Amino acid sequence: MNILEKIKTNYSASMNEMTVAAYLEECKKDPKVYAKPAERILDAIGEPEVLDTRQDPVLSRIFSNKKIKIYPAFKDFYGMESTIEQIVSYFRHSAQGLEEKKQILYLMGPVGGGKSSLAEKLKHLMQQNPIYVLKAGDQVSPVFESPLGLFADYTEELEEEYNIPARYVPSCMSPWASKRLREFDGDINRFKVIRLFPSIQEQIAISKTEPGDENNQDISTLVGKVDIRKLAEYQQSDPDAYSYTGGLCLANQGLLEFVEMFKAPIKVLNPLLTATQEKNYKGTEPIGAIPFDGIILAHSNESEWAKFLNDKKNEAFLDRIYKVQVPYCLRVSEEIKIYEKLIRESSLKDAPCAPKTIELLAEFSVMSRLKEPENSTMYSKMRVYNGETLRETDPNAKSIQEYRDDAGINEGMQGISTRFAFKILSKVFNFDSEEIAANPVHLLYVLEQEVIKMMLPPETESRYLHLIKSVLASKYAEFIADEIQKAYIESYSSYGQNIFEKYVIYADHWMQNNDYRDPDSGEIFDRSILNEELEKIEKPAGIANPKDFRAEVTNFFLRYKANHAGKSPRWDSYEKIKTVIEKKIFTNTEDLLPVVSFNVKSNEEDEKKHRDFTRRMRERGYTDKQIRILVDWFMRVRKTMA
């Protein structure tokens, strides 16, 4: 089925029409036919995947070995497991008929934290399951009311005959339905029931309301108002003269999104009280109560909530709100996924991005959101929050629970927004007029300039600049030094191989307590000299137990030769000795500078080494221009690394 046929089929399927009697029989067979909005959205969310974090060392540290629920419907919302679980809990409790069914779901968080994205996701989920709406003649109920509203006064009989619990029956029928029923002389069979899918585009059971100006906004944005064009034909109190265009009218049996709700005047919010508690509300004209059986989803930032919370006149609302905090992401690995998703969905998906670029931006964003720890560094705290263990590298690092207890529940509600980070990425990719690409050097520069332009409070600006220039720049200097060194040594592995084989010979003779005669010079090395030579290789890597290390490496070497017809293993085939040799080679970085620099080479050998080096860097994910930029930057800052 092609896309055109699919659209036509879906449209036709959504317009099924039946009699009220047939509808009731469907209700008897399938409870989903009369399901509440919370039940329908739960069905659309689907069953979670239960993840036992004990099976993953990183997740076990982050979630304290708990079992967590992962909802595939929210797979693109990274690092928001707790927030999503709270939202799903709201729908679950509401579907069970608990107090949440009378409460407004309120998402509170900082700008660019994902509140609007969550709201859009919930609206799309609401579109997946159909609703059944009353119809009279050619006119569908203007408030998309359930046919069960016709039986508001007959709940016991309805439950007895059709097994429909009383809590599924709306509190009343709409003024429109009441007028039709009078016209039909009480003959409910003259009504029809139509099957519709909620639609964001058509505003069927889904609507969006935004706060207007203090002076010109009134409750009509929620409850509708009289249609003055119809007053020539109907009385002002006639239901057919009323325009059911308010948010509550359109969102019945579905979801009403109220953007920045607490910016609206309190008089505008009053209809929400009766809509949530009594499941109906009054219009602006004397036309009778209008039913509302939907979900109200509101969101705003923390300052608006604090202002609303501190006003004693708003106490009636506070008890009717189910608040869910939506903080910024505090895990670097998840923040990286957010940026990668943004890049995938843009024309930059094929643009070169040098290693570490996105990671550095994620680290800056996360550190800007963390509360400054006591007796520990921000960088260590960030890594612990990411599930890393720092026992061996930072003895002052605390456990993740200690950091959280010290920070309090509001950590992540301030800092650099994801939206700001997106703008930084855009500028970094387009920084060079000759090449659309991103690299960490340009990132650090753009970040510094943008932080200054933000005109933040001096203390905040100073903290952000310290993170960029001292923390991130120094960490990246270490990273690029390692990258350059590895690209250099991989090009000339014979040097590493010589060190490896000489180390094994020395270690073997040292363990056997035998002297060693150098075949080239004829010099004899006794056990103490052998130990000195071995330590020259071991000390730069900080080997704590040389005796065991020497035995381990020698055994590996001899076993490999025995199993491979006398062939020696490569120096980089065993991770432990590979790391030690790299540290030995690069105790003095001056040796590699003539090769990696882009200056004119004095001989053909150095030129060949340089070409080999740049080829290795390209294989590591760098463009030619990025290699030049990063090598130049490395050579400028290498003295600060000492």
XYZ file of C-alpha atoms in Angstrom:
642
model
C 0.000 0.000 0.000
C 1.519 3.327 -1.039
C 1.239 6.483 1.044
C -1.758 7.886 -0.908
C -3.792 4.700 -0.464
C -2.805 4.504 3.188
C -4.107 8.028 3.898
C -7.416 7.254 2.148
C -7.835 3.951 4.010
C -7.080 5.495 7.384
C -9.500 8.357 6.725
C -12.302 5.989 5.740
C -11.670 3.747 8.742
C -11.969 6.679 11.132
C -15.482 7.609 9.981
C -17.338 4.401 10.932
C -20.916 5.104 11.984
C -23.278 2.956 14.069
C -26.486 3.124 16.059
C -26.530 3.790 19.796
C -27.758 0.244 20.383
C -24.899 -1.193 18.336
C -22.471 1.021 20.252
C -23.745 -0.314 23.576
C -23.325 -3.865 22.347
C -19.740 -3.031 21.363
C -19.208 -1.648 24.862
C -20.462 -4.894 26.321
C -17.955 -6.891 24.260
C -14.935 -4.559 24.452
C -14.232 -2.175 27.365
C -11.796 -0.240 25.124
C -14.805 1.225 23.307
C -15.687 3.382 26.338
C -12.144 3.746 27.702
C -11.148 6.996 29.399
C -8.424 9.201 27.852
C -5.889 8.040 30.452
C -6.548 4.402 29.529
C -6.234 5.106 25.817
C -2.948 6.937 26.214
C -1.612 4.165 28.469
C -2.478 1.666 25.749
C -0.640 3.834 23.208
C 2.420 4.070 25.468
C 2.481 0.292 25.742
C 4.103 -2.048 28.201
C 7.545 -1.089 29.497
C 10.710 -3.097 29.199
C 11.936 -3.878 32.708
C 15.679 -3.345 32.919
C 17.593 -4.978 35.761
C 20.436 -2.518 36.279
C 22.403 -5.059 38.308
C 23.425 -6.623 34.996
C 25.188 -3.456 33.822
C 28.020 -1.958 35.944
C 27.379 1.600 34.722
C 23.592 1.510 35.151
C 23.920 -0.274 38.499
C 25.906 2.693 39.829
C 23.465 5.258 38.411
C 20.261 3.519 39.545
C 21.589 1.780 42.694
C 20.899 -1.735 41.349
C 17.168 -1.053 40.986
C 14.927 -2.425 38.269
C 13.797 0.429 36.040
C 11.073 0.639 33.427
C 11.972 1.730 29.903
C 9.077 2.795 27.668
C 9.806 2.330 23.940
C 7.319 5.127 23.117
C 9.724 7.574 24.808
C 12.953 6.083 23.448
C 14.087 9.463 22.071
C 13.829 11.171 25.473
C 17.317 10.534 26.803
C 18.152 10.610 30.507
C 14.522 11.218 31.517
C 13.661 7.826 33.030
C 12.409 9.286 36.320
C 10.347 12.039 34.677
C 8.702 9.642 32.237
C 7.904 7.152 34.999
C 6.144 9.921 36.953
C 4.104 10.894 33.893
C 3.122 7.284 33.208
C 2.225 6.872 36.893
C -0.148 9.820 36.589
C -1.960 8.150 33.681
C -1.954 4.768 35.401
C -3.485 6.133 38.593
C -5.979 8.201 36.643
C -7.006 5.137 34.627
C -7.583 3.306 37.910
C -10.067 5.995 38.928
C -7.849 7.403 41.681
C -7.403 11.036 42.690
C -5.158 11.783 39.686
C -8.217 11.656 37.405
C -9.248 14.989 38.954
C -5.849 16.642 38.685
C -3.980 18.724 36.146
C -0.754 17.148 34.899
C 1.794 19.930 35.249
C 5.326 19.757 33.835
C 7.674 22.200 35.525
C 11.221 22.728 34.372
C 13.801 25.114 32.915
C 13.689 26.482 29.376
C 14.757 24.015 26.718
C 14.476 21.084 29.104
C 12.009 19.060 27.053
C 8.584 20.069 28.436
C 7.136 21.015 25.052
C 8.603 17.919 23.416
C 6.967 15.733 26.051
C 3.657 17.522 25.496
C 3.899 16.987 21.728
C 4.699 13.321 22.270
C 1.675 12.846 24.533
C -0.579 14.531 21.967
C 0.692 12.222 19.243
C 0.119 9.207 21.491
C -3.430 10.412 22.112
C -4.071 10.162 18.360
C -3.430 6.416 18.227
C -6.697 5.105 19.702
C -10.192 6.105 18.497
C -13.000 7.771 20.420
C -16.737 7.317 19.964
C -18.702 10.538 19.547
C -22.413 11.336 19.513
C -23.936 12.405 16.218
C -27.375 13.762 15.334
C -28.314 13.888 11.661
C -25.308 15.296 9.827
C -23.929 17.108 12.867
C -21.265 15.652 15.151
C -21.358 16.798 18.769
C -19.407 20.083 18.872
C -17.764 18.982 22.137
C -16.975 15.432 20.939
C -19.007 13.975 23.784
C -19.311 10.313 24.606
C -22.677 8.662 23.777
C -22.720 7.462 27.392
C -23.598 11.030 28.404
C -27.144 10.284 27.269
C -27.374 7.846 30.167
C -26.093 10.171 32.913
C -29.278 9.598 34.938
C -29.376 5.852 34.293
C -25.964 4.626 35.433
C -27.291 1.672 37.449
C -29.363 0.340 34.551
C -26.413 0.840 32.179
C -24.083 -1.149 34.423
C -26.661 -3.897 34.916
C -27.471 -4.363 31.214
C -24.126 -3.605 29.544
C -21.510 -4.015 32.319
C -20.373 -0.392 31.963
C -19.172 0.884 35.382
C -20.799 4.108 36.530
C -17.449 5.948 36.639
C -17.238 5.768 32.824
C -20.483 7.694 32.361
C -20.054 11.476 31.925
C -21.582 13.703 34.577
C -24.053 15.172 32.091
C -24.920 15.458 28.433
C -24.056 18.668 26.599
C -26.620 21.435 25.965
C -26.365 20.516 22.269
C -27.304 16.866 22.972
C -30.020 17.905 25.397
C -31.669 20.048 22.717
C -31.410 17.224 20.143
C -32.988 14.799 22.615
C -35.917 17.149 23.092
C -36.286 17.436 19.323
C -36.259 13.625 19.088
C -38.959 13.368 21.803
C -36.599 11.342 23.937
C -35.904 8.753 21.236
C -32.227 7.980 21.763
C -32.280 5.631 18.754
C -32.393 8.671 16.472
C -28.831 9.518 17.548
C -25.881 7.919 15.795
C -22.399 7.153 17.087
C -19.339 7.921 15.003
C -15.860 6.511 15.493
C -13.169 9.210 15.236
C -9.452 9.351 15.807
C -8.264 12.320 17.891
C -6.389 14.748 15.669
C -3.979 17.557 16.419
C -4.510 19.048 12.969
C -8.324 18.882 13.029
C -8.520 19.749 16.746
C -10.564 16.648 17.421
C -10.236 15.834 21.136
C -6.845 17.590 21.187
C -6.352 21.317 21.598
C -3.775 23.836 22.684
C -4.324 27.020 24.693
C -1.819 29.787 25.276
C -2.005 32.730 27.676
C -2.961 36.016 26.089
C -2.806 39.616 27.199
C -3.926 40.380 30.759
C -6.506 42.873 29.475
C -8.127 41.041 26.565
C -8.065 37.368 27.579
C -11.084 35.844 29.302
C -12.535 32.421 30.008
C -13.833 32.109 26.445
C -10.411 30.770 25.439
C -11.311 27.718 27.496
C -15.125 27.493 27.441
C -16.094 29.134 24.124
C -18.571 31.978 23.643
C -21.709 32.974 21.798
C -21.490 33.179 17.998
C -22.847 36.622 17.185
C -23.523 35.581 13.569
C -26.177 33.147 14.810
C -28.033 35.565 17.075
C -30.311 36.576 14.201
C -31.539 32.988 14.046
C -31.324 31.812 17.682
C -31.764 33.280 21.132
C -28.594 34.044 23.040
C -29.315 31.189 25.499
C -29.863 28.637 22.725
C -27.144 25.926 22.548
C -27.052 26.285 18.758
C -26.073 29.950 19.090
C -23.005 28.987 21.062
C -19.554 28.616 19.546
C -17.873 25.611 21.168
C -14.361 26.733 20.239
C -12.763 26.891 23.700
C -9.914 24.602 24.611
C -12.054 22.539 26.997
C -14.751 22.106 24.322
C -12.313 20.795 21.722
C -10.295 18.608 24.109
C -13.188 16.583 25.525
C -12.332 12.855 25.545
C -8.750 13.844 24.753
C -6.024 16.206 25.866
C -5.815 19.957 26.420
C -2.325 21.439 26.416
C -2.092 24.721 28.331
C 1.211 26.398 27.466
C 2.753 28.585 30.207
C -0.446 28.168 32.201
C 0.588 30.291 35.152
C 1.179 33.318 32.962
C -2.569 33.444 32.357
C -4.758 35.621 34.614
C -6.393 33.680 37.438
C -9.862 34.517 36.080
C -9.008 32.558 32.928
C -8.022 29.491 34.931
C -11.193 29.269 37.036
C -13.112 26.954 34.611
C -10.342 24.378 35.116
C -11.450 23.908 38.737
C -14.908 22.592 37.876
C -13.665 20.831 34.728
C -11.251 18.720 36.784
C -13.366 18.179 39.901
C -16.915 17.951 38.580
C -16.095 16.909 35.003
C -18.161 19.744 33.550
C -18.000 23.519 33.270
C -20.225 26.506 32.575
C -20.140 28.450 29.340
C -20.291 32.213 29.044
C -24.038 32.017 28.322
C -26.885 30.363 30.324
C -26.918 27.173 28.276
C -26.303 24.535 30.947
C -23.226 22.584 31.967
C -20.871 21.278 29.275
C -19.212 17.892 29.970
C -15.445 17.520 30.063
C -13.755 14.156 30.373
C -10.219 14.795 29.248
C -6.651 15.340 30.411
C -5.348 18.829 31.114
C -1.609 19.085 30.519
C 0.078 22.311 31.595
C 3.708 23.358 31.607
C 5.791 26.370 32.572
C 9.186 27.208 34.033
C 10.151 27.283 37.678
C 9.891 31.053 38.180
C 6.255 31.105 37.028
C 5.452 28.216 39.342
C 7.155 29.903 42.316
C 5.206 33.091 41.673
C 1.918 31.175 41.482
C 2.797 29.060 44.532
C 3.451 32.086 46.739
C 0.100 33.721 45.976
C -2.370 32.657 48.684
C -5.300 33.272 46.316
C -4.244 30.234 44.296
C -4.573 27.619 47.047
C -7.598 26.007 45.361
C -5.457 25.227 42.306
C -2.411 23.938 44.135
C -4.320 20.975 45.518
C -5.500 20.053 42.015
C -2.087 19.877 40.389
C 0.077 16.791 39.824
C 3.539 18.328 39.483
C 6.305 16.570 37.576
C 9.763 18.145 37.485
C 11.485 18.069 34.098
C 15.130 18.919 34.830
C 17.967 19.090 32.337
C 19.821 15.895 31.538
C 22.658 15.267 34.015
C 24.357 12.336 32.263
C 26.935 13.085 29.595
C 26.282 9.855 27.679
C 22.570 10.724 27.364
C 23.245 14.382 26.515
C 25.483 13.202 23.663
C 22.568 11.152 22.293
C 20.392 14.285 22.282
C 22.961 16.155 20.159
C 23.492 13.196 17.850
C 19.736 13.009 17.273
C 19.679 16.727 16.392
C 22.525 16.266 13.913
C 20.885 13.178 12.370
C 17.702 15.147 11.740
C 19.547 18.018 10.022
C 21.585 18.464 6.860
C 24.718 18.202 9.031
C 24.366 14.429 9.404
C 27.081 13.824 6.783
C 29.311 16.730 7.852
C 32.650 15.716 9.432
C 32.706 15.966 13.220
C 36.079 15.438 14.874
C 36.236 12.989 17.793
C 35.465 14.479 21.221
C 33.598 17.541 19.836
C 30.105 16.526 20.901
C 31.395 14.950 24.101
C 33.071 18.207 25.175
C 29.880 20.178 24.559
C 27.871 17.619 26.555
C 30.377 17.802 29.415
C 30.134 21.587 29.517
C 26.325 21.509 29.451
C 26.098 18.949 32.244
C 28.687 20.649 34.471
C 26.860 23.977 34.091
C 23.758 22.293 35.552
C 25.412 20.618 38.528
C 25.636 22.070 41.995
C 29.247 22.754 43.042
C 30.340 19.810 45.235
C 32.212 20.145 48.506
C 35.667 18.534 48.775
C 35.488 17.262 45.215
C 35.796 18.567 41.661
C 32.961 19.319 39.257
C 34.602 17.106 36.625
C 34.673 14.113 38.970
C 31.049 14.684 39.977
C 30.037 14.800 36.310
C 31.808 11.494 35.635
C 30.225 9.830 38.681
C 26.784 10.988 37.507
C 27.613 9.324 34.200
C 28.092 5.999 35.966
C 31.900 5.934 35.953
C 33.945 4.626 38.851
C 36.810 6.867 39.984
C 38.208 4.810 42.852
C 41.682 4.592 41.339
C 41.907 8.023 39.674
C 40.242 10.336 42.225
C 40.190 9.203 45.861
C 38.179 12.322 46.802
C 35.289 11.414 44.523
C 32.065 10.610 46.402
C 29.355 8.113 45.604
C 26.510 9.200 43.355
C 24.076 9.124 46.281
C 26.310 11.405 48.380
C 26.463 13.917 45.539
C 22.675 13.783 45.094
C 21.942 14.171 48.792
C 24.252 17.163 48.962
C 22.739 18.796 45.844
C 19.057 18.450 46.797
C 16.013 17.807 44.621
C 16.349 20.904 42.446
C 19.657 19.998 40.815
C 19.374 20.209 37.040
C 16.797 23.009 37.088
C 19.405 25.621 36.158
C 22.337 25.829 33.772
C 22.908 25.777 30.035
C 19.842 24.664 28.095
C 19.864 22.031 25.381
C 18.538 24.699 23.034
C 21.625 26.857 23.727
C 23.843 23.841 23.032
C 22.055 23.305 19.685
C 22.887 26.889 18.681
C 26.518 26.350 19.686
C 26.689 23.252 17.488
C 25.232 25.181 14.555
C 27.888 27.885 14.873
C 30.734 25.399 15.307
C 29.794 23.422 12.183
C 29.618 26.666 10.191
C 32.600 28.378 11.825
C 35.008 27.718 8.956
C 33.975 29.370 5.688
C 35.839 26.720 3.677
C 34.574 23.555 5.347
C 31.286 22.646 7.045
C 32.701 20.584 9.888
C 33.099 20.654 13.658
C 36.152 20.248 15.842
C 36.857 20.813 19.557
C 39.172 23.803 19.058
C 36.442 25.783 17.304
C 33.947 24.536 19.879
C 35.985 25.867 22.802
C 36.368 29.238 21.092
C 32.673 29.558 20.162
C 31.591 28.480 23.640
C 33.758 31.121 25.273
C 32.470 33.879 22.979
C 28.815 32.898 23.401
C 29.067 32.743 27.191
C 30.471 36.274 27.206
C 27.659 37.476 24.905
C 25.025 36.072 27.269
C 25.878 38.790 29.814
C 25.337 36.452 32.733
C 25.857 37.465 36.375
C 29.629 37.846 36.973
C 29.837 34.806 39.255
C 28.054 32.549 36.751
C 30.086 33.841 33.802
C 33.318 33.297 35.723
C 32.299 29.717 36.563
C 31.386 28.910 32.955
C 34.616 30.393 31.584
C 36.606 28.411 34.140
C 34.899 25.223 32.936
C 35.775 26.048 29.320
C 39.321 27.371 29.646
C 40.658 25.375 32.579
C 38.703 22.128 32.794
C 37.635 21.295 29.238
C 40.662 22.786 27.458
C 43.119 20.903 29.674
C 41.211 17.629 29.339
C 41.082 18.040 25.588
C 44.796 18.857 25.467
C 45.443 15.486 27.124
C 43.093 13.759 24.677
C 44.538 15.265 21.490
C 48.076 14.619 22.744
C 47.120 10.967 23.125
C 45.512 10.926 19.664
C 48.558 12.474 18.019
C 50.932 10.184 19.874
C 48.968 7.060 18.910
C 48.783 8.114 15.274
C 52.534 8.706 15.365
C 53.463 5.417 17.035
C 51.069 3.334 14.944
C 52.933 4.606 11.912
C 56.239 3.382 13.290
C 55.318 0.262 15.169
C 58.827 -1.171 14.774
C 59.968 1.234 17.507
C 57.310 -0.078 19.877
C 58.062 -3.666 18.859
C 61.754 -3.229 19.680
C 60.935 -1.888 23.142
C 58.484 -4.753 23.720
C 60.886 -7.526 22.753
C 63.784 -5.961 24.665
C 61.513 -5.625 27.744
C 60.597 -9.335 27.595
C 64.281 -10.394 27.253
C 65.309 -8.193 30.190
C 62.370 -9.356 32.321
C 63.002 -13.038 31.551
C 66.686 -12.817 32.492
C 65.846 -10.753 35.601
C 63.354 -13.368 36.816
C 65.788 -16.218 36.070
C 68.476 -14.258 37.927
C 70.767 -14.554 34.890
C 73.100 -11.943 33.428
C 72.341 -10.740 29.919
C 74.931 -10.034 27.203
C 73.843 -7.415 24.627
C 74.553 -9.038 21.196
C 75.293 -5.651 19.576
C 77.612 -4.056 22.122
C 78.784 -7.163 23.992
C 77.968 -5.355 27.263
C 76.921 -7.582 30.174
C 73.860 -6.550 32.254
C 73.680 -8.025 35.744
C 70.393 -8.252 37.679
C 70.618 -4.734 39.130
C 71.300 -3.156 35.712
C 68.453 -5.203 34.183
C 66.189 -3.869 36.927
C 67.218 -0.279 36.127
C 66.491 -0.794 32.420
C 63.108 -2.338 33.153
C 62.183 0.494 35.520
C 62.923 3.042 32.788
C 60.023 1.492 30.894
C 57.749 0.814 33.879
C 58.016 4.024 35.894
C 56.422 6.411 33.354
C 53.320 4.169 33.458
C 53.287 3.983 37.269
C 53.496 0.180 37.554
C 52.850 -0.532 41.249
C 53.975 -4.184 41.369
C 56.854 -4.657 38.893
C 57.596 -8.268 39.822
C 54.085 -9.544 39.015
C 53.860 -7.340 35.929
C 57.135 -8.671 34.492
C 56.035 -12.259 35.081
C 52.634 -11.644 33.500
C 54.038 -10.016 30.347
C 56.779 -12.630 29.913
C 54.300 -15.497 30.300
C 52.016 -13.899 27.715
C 54.941 -13.504 25.276
C 56.211 -17.069 25.674
C 52.723 -18.642 25.489
C 51.958 -16.693 22.316
C 55.203 -17.831 20.644
C 54.519 -21.435 21.627
C 51.032 -21.323 20.115
C 52.044 -19.500 16.918
C 55.021 -21.478 15.627
C 57.622 -19.255 17.261
C 56.163 -15.973 15.962
C 56.397 -13.068 18.406
C 53.201 -11.168 19.336
C 52.747 -7.535 18.261
C 53.617 -4.990 20.904
C 50.055 -3.616 20.889
C 48.291 -7.006 21.055
C 48.377 -7.025 24.860
C 46.704 -3.937 26.302
C 48.728 -3.741 29.518
C 52.173 -3.663 27.888
C 50.842 -1.496 25.037
C 49.902 1.228 27.534
C 53.257 0.977 29.289
C 55.221 1.272 26.040
C 53.173 4.277 24.900
C 53.919 6.015 28.190
C 57.615 5.234 27.783
C 57.749 6.528 24.228
C 56.018 9.766 25.043
C 57.689 10.819 28.236
C 59.271 13.399 25.963
C 56.858 14.756 23.361
C 59.600 16.788 21.728
C 60.577 13.680 19.737
C 57.401 13.681 17.709
C 56.999 17.432 17.110
C 59.223 17.592 13.988
C 57.131 14.843 12.385
C 53.592 15.945 13.278
C 54.085 19.675 12.638
C 53.197 21.153 9.257
C 56.506 22.971 8.869
C 58.753 22.222 5.889
C 60.591 18.968 6.551
C 64.367 18.808 6.431
C 64.540 15.370 4.796
C 62.462 12.852 2.870
C 62.250 10.469 5.828
C 60.501 13.059 8.017
C 58.202 13.943 5.109
C 57.219 10.285 4.754
C 56.622 10.019 8.489
C 54.417 13.120 8.349
C 52.332 11.716 5.481
C 51.995 8.474 7.393
C 50.914 10.393 10.494
C 48.236 12.412 8.662
C 46.911 9.220 7.066
C 46.533 7.660 10.496
C 44.736 10.761 11.786
C 42.305 10.638 8.849
C 41.584 7.026 9.735
C 40.757 8.216 13.237
C 38.034 10.510 11.886
C 39.755 13.849 11.175
C 39.740 15.865 7.963
C 43.015 17.290 6.591
C 42.065 20.774 7.716
C 41.109 19.558 11.180
C 44.446 17.781 11.532
C 46.296 21.021 10.816
C 44.089 23.029 13.223
C 44.355 20.505 16.042
C 48.107 19.922 15.660
C 48.752 23.683 15.687
C 46.578 24.041 18.793
C 48.333 21.119 20.483
C 51.762 22.612 19.809
C 50.644 25.923 21.328
C 49.279 24.440 24.530
C 51.622 21.479 25.068
C 53.824 23.450 27.496
C 50.857 23.914 29.841
C 50.469 20.125 30.016
C 53.826 19.622 31.664
